[in-house]
Amino acid sequence: MSDTTSANSVLSYLVRSIVEDPDAVEIETDDSGDRAVLEVTVAPGDMGRVIGKRGRVANAIRTVVRAAAVKDDLEVDVEFLD
Amino acid sequence: MEWVETTGKDSNEAKERAIDLLGVAGDQAEFEVLEEAKTGLFGRVKSPARIRARVRPTQPPPKQERRDRGGRKKSGKGGGDRNKGGGNNRGGGDRNKGGGNNRGGGDRNKGGGNNRGRDGDRNKGGGNNRGRDGDRSKAKADRNGGNGGSDRGTDDRAAGDRNNNSDRNRDRQPKADVVAEADPVRESVAPAAAGAAVGAAGAAAVASSSAGEQQKNETTTSTGAAMSDHEGDAMSLDEHAEVVAEFLDGLLESFDFEGDVVTKEIDEETLEVQVEGRDLGLLVGPKGNTLRAIQELSRTVVQRKGEGSPQGRVRIDVAGYRERRREALTRFAKQVAENVRESGNEQALESMSAADRKVVHDALTDEPGVSTISEGSDPHRCVVVIPGD
């Protein structure tokens, strides 16, 4: 099990800051692969906000979350599930 | 109307130069060939072509704004000015654009206008103007050389931008000490500061950070006097910065970092929210990538959370990164200028963000013997340093 504490808390914070419905945000960690994958689910109406124009917001989130993962000594991927 | 005279191996080359000097699109200039090039034996140039050109008077070109890049909401003031600058230049009223000053000062919009012209011409010229193509590829070679030596100057790019002259920076209070206080004096200052917030100057600037806080507290209970400037759907610059600062506070917390978030005034329509603390390198990231991502996200947060369209610009700096970046970029730009002056060859820098390009333009505005333009389109738009004022 990898400990994705920082990445998780940062990801959760970022996503909740952006969405209209923070309560619907769920994050699961899938570490069956080589690197942990943080899977984000948001309310259907919020998907667009989280991804943004041409994925800009999603990529920015990934960048910041990867920085956080450095604290955990990890590499992570972030995926947005719909 | 003023004419400029240029020479070239043939009249096309001379025209291109003239267009560059005028800084307008080819179809906005008018030319008069003074002398065709005379070629000697074996195509050697005996005497160069001479033409004169000027910006064609009147008849403004069809309006073709460069597409606004995402999320850059303009404040009425700042944006307006910029657009106006662009319009003028393109309309041909402001011929003097070739001058270093003008160029450095105006920014991306103007670049947009001009540059489209330039690009257009280059395409047109592509077929019939071999000489110039030659130049270009040389410039490219130079550029590579330049990069080799220049290391981080061009490499790590962040969005460093405007001068922040420290004399203007009035240290706004970190919010911690303001929130809880129900200081009656401050309370009474709040509406006034809010009223003046857009123009933010003088006393208002001192009080406004706290005013922003107070204002927010008040709005939750009563939408009273403090809301006076909140009519319609504008978010004042201070509120704008407040949203960003709050976002950063939360971010620090989620990172489990300790740090202070301080808002400083850069100019009337720019605030910088600075994060200071130890070991914040993670928030800057390689080449400032993380910082840029954070800036991007804060913009999104402002759009989502804020009521109304945000006024002015709020940028984020972490651990003084932008300032250092700006200095490094300025040093690098001056060095390139030196090279260009000595060699007489134009030199293209590697592609940079708009903010970085502005730093370069600004850095070379007052540099004698060179001037700068931007060419290409994002994300490959880059500054070209050309010899001559």
GROMACS .gro file of C-alpha atoms in nm:
model
  471
    1MET     CA    1   0.000   0.000   0.000
    2SER     CA    2   0.130   0.338  -0.087
    3ASP     CA    3   0.050   0.630   0.129
    4THR     CA    4  -0.099   0.903  -0.079
    5THR     CA    5  -0.193   1.128   0.209
    6SER     CA    6  -0.063   1.455   0.072
    7ALA     CA    7  -0.167   1.389  -0.282
    8ASN     CA    8  -0.509   1.292  -0.160
    9SER     CA    9  -0.564   1.590   0.057
   10VAL     CA   10  -0.440   1.831  -0.206
   11LEU     CA   11  -0.649   1.668  -0.476
   12SER     CA   12  -0.955   1.670  -0.261
   13TYR     CA   13  -0.900   2.034  -0.173
   14LEU     CA   14  -0.849   2.142  -0.532
   15VAL     CA   15  -1.145   1.957  -0.671
   16ARG     CA   16  -1.373   2.075  -0.395
   17SER     CA   17  -1.263   2.433  -0.454
   18ILE     CA   18  -1.368   2.414  -0.812
   19VAL     CA   19  -1.693   2.220  -0.816
   20GLU     CA   20  -2.037   2.345  -0.741
   21ASP     CA   21  -2.123   2.039  -0.536
   22PRO     CA   22  -1.830   1.956  -0.307
   23ASP     CA   23  -2.023   1.687  -0.124
   24ALA     CA   24  -2.043   1.475  -0.435
   25VAL     CA   25  -1.666   1.460  -0.472
   26GLU     CA   26  -1.517   1.120  -0.416
   27ILE     CA   27  -1.162   1.010  -0.448
   28GLU     CA   28  -1.044   0.654  -0.455
   29THR     CA   29  -0.695   0.526  -0.474
   30ASP     CA   30  -0.617   0.240  -0.703
   31ASP     CA   31  -0.269   0.112  -0.640
   32SER     CA   32  -0.293  -0.215  -0.820
   33GLY     CA   33  -0.062  -0.087  -1.095
   34ASP     CA   34   0.296   0.042  -1.077
   35ARG     CA   35   0.192   0.376  -0.959
   36ALA     CA   36  -0.102   0.490  -0.760
   37VAL     CA   37  -0.397   0.618  -0.953
   38LEU     CA   38  -0.624   0.861  -0.781
   39GLU     CA   39  -0.969   0.831  -0.925
   40VAL     CA   40  -1.194   1.130  -0.891
   41THR     CA   41  -1.568   1.124  -0.923
   42VAL     CA   42  -1.772   1.441  -0.916
   43ALA     CA   43  -2.134   1.531  -0.967
   44PRO     CA   44  -2.225   1.493  -1.334
   45GLY     CA   45  -2.274   1.866  -1.380
   46ASP     CA   46  -1.929   1.939  -1.241
   47MET     CA   47  -1.728   1.725  -1.476
   48GLY     CA   48  -1.684   2.007  -1.722
   49ARG     CA   49  -1.554   2.243  -1.455
   50VAL     CA   50  -1.302   1.997  -1.330
   51ILE     CA   51  -1.171   1.922  -1.675
   52GLY     CA   52  -1.191   2.269  -1.819
   53LYS     CA   53  -1.128   2.394  -2.164
   54ARG     CA   54  -0.910   2.143  -2.345
   55GLY     CA   55  -0.834   1.976  -2.017
   56ARG     CA   56  -0.648   2.278  -1.885
   57VAL     CA   57  -0.793   2.261  -1.540
   58ALA     CA   58  -0.750   1.886  -1.521
   59ASN     CA   59  -0.386   1.919  -1.621
   60ALA     CA   60  -0.324   2.192  -1.370
   61ILE     CA   61  -0.475   1.972  -1.104
   62ARG     CA   62  -0.248   1.687  -1.209
   63THR     CA   63   0.057   1.909  -1.192
   64VAL     CA   64  -0.016   2.031  -0.843
   65VAL     CA   65  -0.115   1.688  -0.716
   66ARG     CA   66   0.207   1.539  -0.852
   67ALA     CA   67   0.395   1.803  -0.660
   68ALA     CA   68   0.210   1.696  -0.349
   69ALA     CA   69   0.289   1.335  -0.422
   70VAL     CA   70   0.655   1.421  -0.415
   71LYS     CA   71   0.604   1.478  -0.046
   72ASP     CA   72   0.473   1.126  -0.019
   73ASP     CA   73   0.770   1.010  -0.220
   74LEU     CA   74   0.541   0.882  -0.487
   75GLU     CA   75   0.435   0.924  -0.842
   76VAL     CA   76   0.066   0.937  -0.897
   77ASP     CA   77  -0.178   0.968  -1.177
   78VAL     CA   78  -0.504   1.146  -1.148
   79GLU     CA   79  -0.801   1.028  -1.342
   80PHE     CA   80  -1.140   1.182  -1.365
   81LEU     CA   81  -1.414   0.927  -1.397
   82ASP     CA   82  -1.753   0.997  -1.537
   83MET     CA   83   0.196   6.089  -4.344
   84GLU     CA   84   0.549   6.000  -4.279
   85TRP     CA   85   0.748   5.789  -4.511
   86VAL     CA   86   1.023   5.550  -4.430
   87GLU     CA   87   1.289   5.457  -4.677
   88THR     CA   88   1.443   5.119  -4.692
   89THR     CA   89   1.673   4.928  -4.916
   90GLY     CA   90   1.707   4.565  -4.998
   91LYS     CA   91   1.849   4.325  -5.250
   92ASP     CA   92   1.531   4.360  -5.441
   93SER     CA   93   1.219   4.560  -5.393
   94ASN     CA   94   1.045   4.276  -5.214
   95GLU     CA   95   1.309   4.259  -4.951
   96ALA     CA   96   1.301   4.634  -4.914
   97LYS     CA   97   0.927   4.616  -4.873
   98GLU     CA   98   0.952   4.358  -4.604
   99ARG     CA   99   1.192   4.573  -4.416
  100ALA     CA  100   0.966   4.867  -4.452
  101ILE     CA  101   0.675   4.664  -4.322
  102ASP     CA  102   0.880   4.564  -4.024
  103LEU     CA  103   0.969   4.921  -3.958
  104LEU     CA  104   0.615   5.038  -3.986
  105GLY     CA  105   0.492   4.748  -3.786
  106VAL     CA  106   0.175   4.700  -3.982
  107ALA     CA  107   0.038   4.433  -4.209
  108GLY     CA  108   0.151   4.447  -4.568
  109ASP     CA  109  -0.188   4.547  -4.697
  110GLN     CA  110  -0.193   4.848  -4.473
  111ALA     CA  111   0.121   4.998  -4.609
  112GLU     CA  112   0.171   5.167  -4.935
  113PHE     CA  113   0.495   5.157  -5.125
  114GLU     CA  114   0.672   5.356  -5.382
  115VAL     CA  115   0.967   5.204  -5.553
  116LEU     CA  116   1.234   5.468  -5.576
  117GLU     CA  117   1.490   5.257  -5.744
  118GLU     CA  118   1.491   4.898  -5.857
  119ALA     CA  119   1.791   4.690  -5.771
  120LYS     CA  120   2.051   4.680  -6.041
  121THR     CA  121   2.214   4.350  -6.078
  122GLY     CA  122   2.563   4.323  -6.203
  123LEU     CA  123   2.733   4.026  -6.357
  124PHE     CA  124   2.629   3.684  -6.225
  125GLY     CA  125   2.349   3.827  -6.022
  126ARG     CA  126   2.572   4.022  -5.795
  127VAL     CA  127   2.391   4.312  -5.649
  128LYS     CA  128   2.526   4.630  -5.789
  129SER     CA  129   2.298   4.869  -5.617
  130PRO     CA  130   2.019   4.787  -5.382
  131ALA     CA  131   1.654   4.850  -5.442
  132ARG     CA  132   1.523   5.154  -5.266
  133ILE     CA  133   1.167   5.201  -5.179
  134ARG     CA  134   0.971   5.423  -4.954
  135ALA     CA  135   0.667   5.324  -4.766
  136ARG     CA  136   0.416   5.460  -4.527
  137VAL     CA  137   0.117   5.339  -4.344
  138ARG     CA  138  -0.178   5.382  -4.569
  139PRO     CA  139  -0.385   5.661  -4.428
  140THR     CA  140  -0.743   5.617  -4.311
  141GLN     CA  141  -0.950   5.309  -4.390
  142PRO     CA  142  -0.901   5.108  -4.076
  143PRO     CA  143  -0.854   4.741  -4.148
  144PRO     CA  144  -1.125   4.491  -4.070
  145LYS     CA  145  -1.126   4.428  -3.703
  146GLN     CA  146  -0.950   4.109  -3.629
  147GLU     CA  147  -0.875   4.082  -3.267
  148ARG     CA  148  -0.643   3.813  -3.165
  149ARG     CA  149  -0.840   3.557  -2.986
  150ASP     CA  150  -0.843   3.625  -2.621
  151ARG     CA  151  -0.660   3.361  -2.438
  152GLY     CA  152  -0.856   3.167  -2.186
  153GLY     CA  153  -0.958   3.319  -1.863
  154ARG     CA  154  -0.801   3.657  -1.912
  155LYS     CA  155  -1.083   3.868  -1.809
  156LYS     CA  156  -0.999   4.225  -1.851
  157SER     CA  157  -1.082   4.489  -1.611
  158GLY     CA  158  -1.261   4.771  -1.774
  159LYS     CA  159  -0.961   4.990  -1.743
  160GLY     CA  160  -0.664   4.780  -1.812
  161GLY     CA  161  -0.816   4.579  -2.086
  162GLY     CA  162  -0.961   4.877  -2.251
  163ASP     CA  163  -0.632   5.052  -2.276
  164ARG     CA  164  -0.462   4.760  -2.415
  165ASN     CA  165  -0.716   4.707  -2.680
  166LYS     CA  166  -0.702   5.066  -2.771
  167GLY     CA  167  -0.332   5.041  -2.818
  168GLY     CA  168  -0.377   4.752  -3.049
  169GLY     CA  169  -0.643   4.924  -3.246
  170ASN     CA  170  -0.440   5.233  -3.302
  171ASN     CA  171  -0.144   5.060  -3.425
  172ARG     CA  172  -0.329   4.853  -3.661
  173GLY     CA  173  -0.533   5.140  -3.780
  174GLY     CA  174  -0.212   5.295  -3.886
  175GLY     CA  175  -0.244   5.603  -3.671
  176ASP     CA  176   0.063   5.514  -3.478
  177ARG     CA  177   0.332   5.464  -3.723
  178ASN     CA  178   0.606   5.508  -3.482
  179LYS     CA  179   0.566   5.162  -3.358
  180GLY     CA  180   0.907   5.068  -3.482
  181GLY     CA  181   1.051   5.266  -3.197
  182GLY     CA  182   1.167   5.065  -2.905
  183ASN     CA  183   0.957   5.247  -2.655
  184ASN     CA  184   0.632   5.192  -2.805
  185ARG     CA  185   0.697   4.835  -2.856
  186GLY     CA  186   0.812   4.752  -2.512
  187GLY     CA  187   0.533   4.935  -2.348
  188GLY     CA  188   0.241   4.802  -2.538
  189ASP     CA  189   0.197   4.438  -2.512
  190ARG     CA  190   0.040   4.133  -2.638
  191ASN     CA  191  -0.248   4.285  -2.811
  192LYS     CA  192  -0.031   4.507  -3.011
  193GLY     CA  193   0.197   4.222  -3.080
  194GLY     CA  194  -0.102   4.040  -3.204
  195GLY     CA  195  -0.199   4.303  -3.447
  196ASN     CA  196   0.140   4.355  -3.585
  197ASN     CA  197   0.242   4.023  -3.590
  198ARG     CA  198  -0.033   3.892  -3.784
  199GLY     CA  199   0.071   4.133  -4.045
  200ARG     CA  200   0.422   4.021  -4.032
  201ASP     CA  201   0.339   3.660  -4.049
  202GLY     CA  202   0.113   3.722  -4.338
  203ASP     CA  203   0.387   3.889  -4.521
  204ARG     CA  204   0.632   3.631  -4.454
  205ASN     CA  205   0.406   3.374  -4.605
  206LYS     CA  206   0.354   3.586  -4.901
  207GLY     CA  207   0.721   3.652  -4.931
  208GLY     CA  208   0.811   3.292  -4.891
  209GLY     CA  209   0.801   3.215  -5.258
  210ASN     CA  210   0.962   3.514  -5.404
  211ASN     CA  211   1.209   3.611  -5.147
  212ARG     CA  212   1.484   3.378  -5.105
  213GLY     CA  213   1.722   3.619  -4.945
  214ARG     CA  214   1.505   3.662  -4.649
  215ASP     CA  215   1.454   3.296  -4.595
  216GLY     CA  216   1.823   3.264  -4.577
  217ASP     CA  217   1.827   3.516  -4.301
  218ARG     CA  218   1.568   3.333  -4.109
  219SER     CA  219   1.748   3.010  -4.100
  220LYS     CA  220   2.056   3.185  -3.992
  221ALA     CA  221   1.866   3.339  -3.714
  222LYS     CA  222   1.755   3.001  -3.611
  223ALA     CA  223   2.105   2.873  -3.600
  224ASP     CA  224   2.201   3.164  -3.387
  225ARG     CA  225   1.923   3.091  -3.163
  226ASN     CA  226   2.042   2.743  -3.100
  227GLY     CA  227   2.383   2.869  -3.026
  228GLY     CA  228   2.239   3.122  -2.790
  229ASN     CA  229   2.051   2.863  -2.603
  230GLY     CA  230   2.345   2.649  -2.550
  231GLY     CA  231   2.513   2.922  -2.359
  232SER     CA  232   2.217   3.061  -2.187
  233ASP     CA  233   2.102   2.784  -1.966
  234ARG     CA  234   1.832   2.870  -1.728
  235GLY     CA  235   1.774   3.212  -1.860
  236THR     CA  236   1.540   3.075  -2.117
  237ASP     CA  237   1.485   2.742  -1.972
  238ASP     CA  238   1.282   2.764  -1.671
  239ARG     CA  239   1.001   2.978  -1.769
  240ALA     CA  240   0.744   3.093  -1.535
  241ALA     CA  241   0.507   3.365  -1.572
  242GLY     CA  242   0.724   3.634  -1.431
  243ASP     CA  243   0.598   3.963  -1.541
  244ARG     CA  244   0.563   4.318  -1.460
  245ASN     CA  245   0.799   4.531  -1.269
  246ASN     CA  246   0.709   4.527  -0.919
  247ASN     CA  247   0.874   4.830  -0.789
  248SER     CA  248   0.903   4.787  -0.427
  249ASP     CA  249   0.820   5.146  -0.356
  250ARG     CA  250   0.475   5.083  -0.483
  251ASN     CA  251   0.437   4.768  -0.295
  252ARG     CA  252   0.251   4.853   0.003
  253ASP     CA  253   0.254   4.573   0.239
  254ARG     CA  254  -0.097   4.466   0.285
  255GLN     CA  255  -0.176   4.314   0.610
  256PRO     CA  256  -0.170   3.946   0.637
  257LYS     CA  257  -0.524   3.869   0.704
  258ALA     CA  258  -0.485   3.670   1.017
  259ASP     CA  259  -0.478   3.972   1.239
  260VAL     CA  260  -0.779   4.130   1.088
  261VAL     CA  261  -1.044   3.872   1.070
  262ALA     CA  262  -1.150   3.846   1.425
  263GLU     CA  263  -1.129   4.209   1.516
  264ALA     CA  264  -1.441   4.411   1.526
  265ASP     CA  265  -1.248   4.732   1.541
  266PRO     CA  266  -1.494   5.012   1.492
  267VAL     CA  267  -1.240   5.236   1.323
  268ARG     CA  268  -1.165   4.980   1.068
  269GLU     CA  269  -1.523   4.905   1.018
  270SER     CA  270  -1.590   5.260   0.929
  271VAL     CA  271  -1.304   5.263   0.688
  272ALA     CA  272  -1.427   4.962   0.508
  273PRO     CA  273  -1.698   5.109   0.289
  274ALA     CA  274  -1.481   5.397   0.182
  275ALA     CA  275  -1.200   5.168   0.092
  276ALA     CA  276  -1.435   4.948  -0.094
  277GLY     CA  277  -1.561   5.240  -0.290
  278ALA     CA  278  -1.214   5.339  -0.393
  279ALA     CA  279  -1.095   4.989  -0.433
  280VAL     CA  280  -1.104   4.979  -0.808
  281GLY     CA  281  -0.888   5.279  -0.843
  282ALA     CA  282  -0.694   5.164  -0.541
  283ALA     CA  283  -0.460   5.437  -0.448
  284GLY     CA  284  -0.327   5.619  -0.149
  285ALA     CA  285  -0.505   5.563   0.173
  286ALA     CA  286  -0.748   5.322   0.025
  287ALA     CA  287  -0.467   5.090  -0.059
  288VAL     CA  288  -0.354   5.076   0.297
  289ALA     CA  289  -0.688   4.994   0.435
  290SER     CA  290  -0.832   4.793   0.159
  291SER     CA  291  -0.690   4.458   0.239
  292SER     CA  292  -0.849   4.468   0.573
  293ALA     CA  293  -1.149   4.625   0.415
  294GLY     CA  294  -1.181   4.331   0.187
  295GLU     CA  295  -1.187   4.105   0.486
  296GLN     CA  296  -1.433   4.311   0.671
  297GLN     CA  297  -1.640   4.351   0.371
  298LYS     CA  298  -1.672   3.985   0.334
  299ASN     CA  299  -1.767   3.939   0.692
  300GLU     CA  300  -2.025   4.203   0.660
  301THR     CA  301  -2.175   4.072   0.347
  302THR     CA  302  -2.254   3.749   0.513
  303THR     CA  303  -2.462   3.924   0.773
  304SER     CA  304  -2.598   4.220   0.590
  305THR     CA  305  -2.559   4.336   0.238
  306GLY     CA  306  -2.512   4.688   0.352
  307ALA     CA  307  -2.296   4.983   0.278
  308ALA     CA  308  -1.984   4.785   0.221
  309MET     CA  309  -2.139   4.645  -0.088
  310SER     CA  310  -2.157   4.980  -0.255
  311ASP     CA  311  -1.912   4.897  -0.527
  312HIS     CA  312  -2.050   4.557  -0.575
  313GLU     CA  313  -2.341   4.659  -0.783
  314GLY     CA  314  -2.385   4.488  -1.114
  315ASP     CA  315  -2.155   4.195  -1.146
  316ALA     CA  316  -1.807   4.318  -1.079
  317MET     CA  317  -1.575   4.172  -0.823
  318SER     CA  318  -1.337   4.437  -0.699
  319LEU     CA  319  -0.969   4.378  -0.725
  320ASP     CA  320  -0.943   4.340  -0.350
  321GLU     CA  321  -1.215   4.083  -0.335
  322HIS     CA  322  -1.052   3.911  -0.626
  323ALA     CA  323  -0.722   3.896  -0.440
  324GLU     CA  324  -0.902   3.785  -0.129
  325VAL     CA  325  -1.049   3.485  -0.304
  326VAL     CA  326  -0.705   3.395  -0.437
  327ALA     CA  327  -0.543   3.438  -0.096
  328GLU     CA  328  -0.803   3.219   0.065
  329PHE     CA  329  -0.752   2.956  -0.198
  330LEU     CA  330  -0.378   2.961  -0.135
  331ASP     CA  331  -0.425   2.941   0.238
  332GLY     CA  332  -0.631   2.631   0.195
  333LEU     CA  333  -0.380   2.491  -0.048
  334LEU     CA  334  -0.094   2.537   0.196
  335GLU     CA  335  -0.300   2.362   0.455
  336SER     CA  336  -0.380   2.071   0.229
  337PHE     CA  337  -0.009   2.041   0.157
  338ASP     CA  338   0.053   2.057   0.525
  339PHE     CA  339   0.293   2.343   0.466
  340GLU     CA  340   0.349   2.636   0.689
  341GLY     CA  341   0.359   2.967   0.521
  342ASP     CA  342   0.224   3.317   0.509
  343VAL     CA  343   0.004   3.453   0.240
  344VAL     CA  344   0.053   3.824   0.185
  345THR     CA  345  -0.107   4.047  -0.071
  346LYS     CA  346   0.091   4.329  -0.224
  347GLU     CA  347  -0.003   4.597  -0.465
  348ILE     CA  348   0.194   4.600  -0.786
  349ASP     CA  349   0.003   4.871  -0.964
  350GLU     CA  350  -0.347   5.003  -0.982
  351GLU     CA  351  -0.485   4.696  -1.136
  352THR     CA  352  -0.246   4.427  -1.032
  353LEU     CA  353  -0.212   4.264  -0.697
  354GLU     CA  354   0.034   3.996  -0.618
  355VAL     CA  355  -0.047   3.734  -0.363
  356GLN     CA  356   0.277   3.608  -0.222
  357VAL     CA  357   0.330   3.286  -0.042
  358GLU     CA  358   0.630   3.296   0.186
  359GLY     CA  359   0.765   3.014   0.388
  360ARG     CA  360   1.026   2.747   0.401
  361ASP     CA  361   1.064   2.463   0.159
  362LEU     CA  362   0.808   2.590  -0.081
  363GLY     CA  363   1.003   2.469  -0.381
  364LEU     CA  364   0.740   2.206  -0.443
  365LEU     CA  365   0.489   2.479  -0.512
  366VAL     CA  366   0.709   2.628  -0.779
  367GLY     CA  367   0.800   2.306  -0.949
  368PRO     CA  368   1.035   2.240  -1.237
  369LYS     CA  369   1.053   2.551  -1.455
  370GLY     CA  370   0.779   2.705  -1.248
  371ASN     CA  371   0.527   2.455  -1.378
  372THR     CA  372   0.354   2.401  -1.050
  373LEU     CA  373   0.331   2.771  -0.983
  374ARG     CA  374   0.174   2.819  -1.321
  375ALA     CA  375  -0.072   2.539  -1.255
  376ILE     CA  376  -0.164   2.698  -0.924
  377GLN     CA  377  -0.218   3.030  -1.095
  378GLU     CA  378  -0.439   2.860  -1.346
  379LEU     CA  379  -0.642   2.687  -1.077
  380SER     CA  380  -0.682   3.004  -0.879
  381ARG     CA  381  -0.827   3.164  -1.188
  382THR     CA  382  -1.075   2.883  -1.212
  383VAL     CA  383  -1.161   2.915  -0.847
  384VAL     CA  384  -1.217   3.287  -0.886
  385GLN     CA  385  -1.449   3.222  -1.174
  386ARG     CA  386  -1.643   2.957  -0.991
  387LYS     CA  387  -1.658   3.107  -0.649
  388GLY     CA  388  -1.655   3.474  -0.715
  389GLU     CA  389  -1.965   3.666  -0.784
  390GLY     CA  390  -1.933   3.867  -1.096
  391SER     CA  391  -1.642   3.926  -1.322
  392PRO     CA  392  -1.318   3.988  -1.139
  393GLN     CA  393  -1.149   4.322  -1.180
  394GLY     CA  394  -0.782   4.357  -1.251
  395ARG     CA  395  -0.516   4.095  -1.227
  396VAL     CA  396  -0.408   3.892  -0.935
  397ARG     CA  397  -0.095   3.695  -0.973
  398ILE     CA  398   0.066   3.453  -0.743
  399ASP     CA  399   0.424   3.428  -0.640
  400VAL     CA  400   0.583   3.166  -0.428
  401ALA     CA  401   0.901   3.230  -0.235
  402GLY     CA  402   1.001   3.519  -0.459
  403TYR     CA  403   1.030   3.297  -0.762
  404ARG     CA  404   0.883   3.541  -1.010
  405GLU     CA  405   1.112   3.819  -0.911
  406ARG     CA  406   1.419   3.603  -0.946
  407ARG     CA  407   1.291   3.475  -1.274
  408ARG     CA  408   1.237   3.825  -1.401
  409GLU     CA  409   1.590   3.922  -1.309
  410ALA     CA  410   1.740   3.619  -1.478
  411LEU     CA  411   1.535   3.677  -1.789
  412THR     CA  412   1.632   4.043  -1.798
  413ARG     CA  413   1.998   3.959  -1.772
  414PHE     CA  414   1.963   3.704  -2.046
  415ALA     CA  415   1.777   3.946  -2.272
  416LYS     CA  416   2.048   4.207  -2.233
  417GLN     CA  417   2.309   3.957  -2.324
  418VAL     CA  418   2.121   3.863  -2.637
  419ALA     CA  419   2.086   4.231  -2.719
  420GLU     CA  420   2.460   4.265  -2.692
  421ASN     CA  421   2.510   3.977  -2.933
  422VAL     CA  422   2.265   4.121  -3.178
  423ARG     CA  423   2.431   4.461  -3.168
  424GLU     CA  424   2.768   4.311  -3.234
  425SER     CA  425   2.670   4.067  -3.504
  426GLY     CA  426   2.399   4.274  -3.668
  427ASN     CA  427   2.191   3.957  -3.705
  428GLU     CA  428   1.849   3.927  -3.562
  429GLN     CA  429   1.808   3.658  -3.307
  430ALA     CA  430   1.498   3.469  -3.207
  431LEU     CA  431   1.465   3.358  -2.849
  432GLU     CA  432   1.300   3.036  -2.763
  433SER     CA  433   0.925   3.042  -2.730
  434MET     CA  434   0.796   3.183  -2.406
  435SER     CA  435   0.477   3.257  -2.227
  436ALA     CA  436   0.321   3.597  -2.278
  437ALA     CA  437   0.436   3.711  -1.938
  438ASP     CA  438   0.795   3.616  -2.008
  439ARG     CA  439   0.786   3.783  -2.345
  440LYS     CA  440   0.673   4.097  -2.180
  441VAL     CA  441   0.967   4.081  -1.945
  442VAL     CA  442   1.198   4.059  -2.243
  443HIS     CA  443   1.029   4.343  -2.430
  444ASP     CA  444   1.041   4.558  -2.121
  445ALA     CA  445   1.402   4.473  -2.056
  446LEU     CA  446   1.507   4.582  -2.403
  447THR     CA  447   1.287   4.886  -2.443
  448ASP     CA  448   1.562   5.121  -2.343
  449GLU     CA  449   1.843   4.917  -2.483
  450PRO     CA  450   2.009   5.112  -2.763
  451GLY     CA  451   2.068   4.955  -3.101
  452VAL     CA  452   1.811   4.681  -3.082
  453SER     CA  453   1.440   4.644  -3.085
  454THR     CA  454   1.212   4.353  -3.021
  455ILE     CA  455   0.907   4.201  -3.175
  456SER     CA  456   0.713   3.884  -3.110
  457GLU     CA  457   0.633   3.637  -3.376
  458GLY     CA  458   0.462   3.306  -3.422
  459SER     CA  459   0.153   3.201  -3.239
  460ASP     CA  460   0.115   3.053  -2.896
  461PRO     CA  461   0.247   2.833  -2.758
  462HIS     CA  462   0.538   2.884  -2.993
  463ARG     CA  463   0.531   3.258  -2.999
  464CYS     CA  464   0.872   3.400  -2.937
  465VAL     CA  465   1.055   3.726  -2.912
  466VAL     CA  466   1.290   3.824  -3.190
  467VAL     CA  467   1.560   4.074  -3.112
  468ILE     CA  468   1.643   4.275  -3.421
  469PRO     CA  469   1.926   4.517  -3.477
  470GLY     CA  470   1.847   4.884  -3.511
  471ASP     CA  471   1.625   5.106  -3.304
   0.00000   0.00000   0.00000
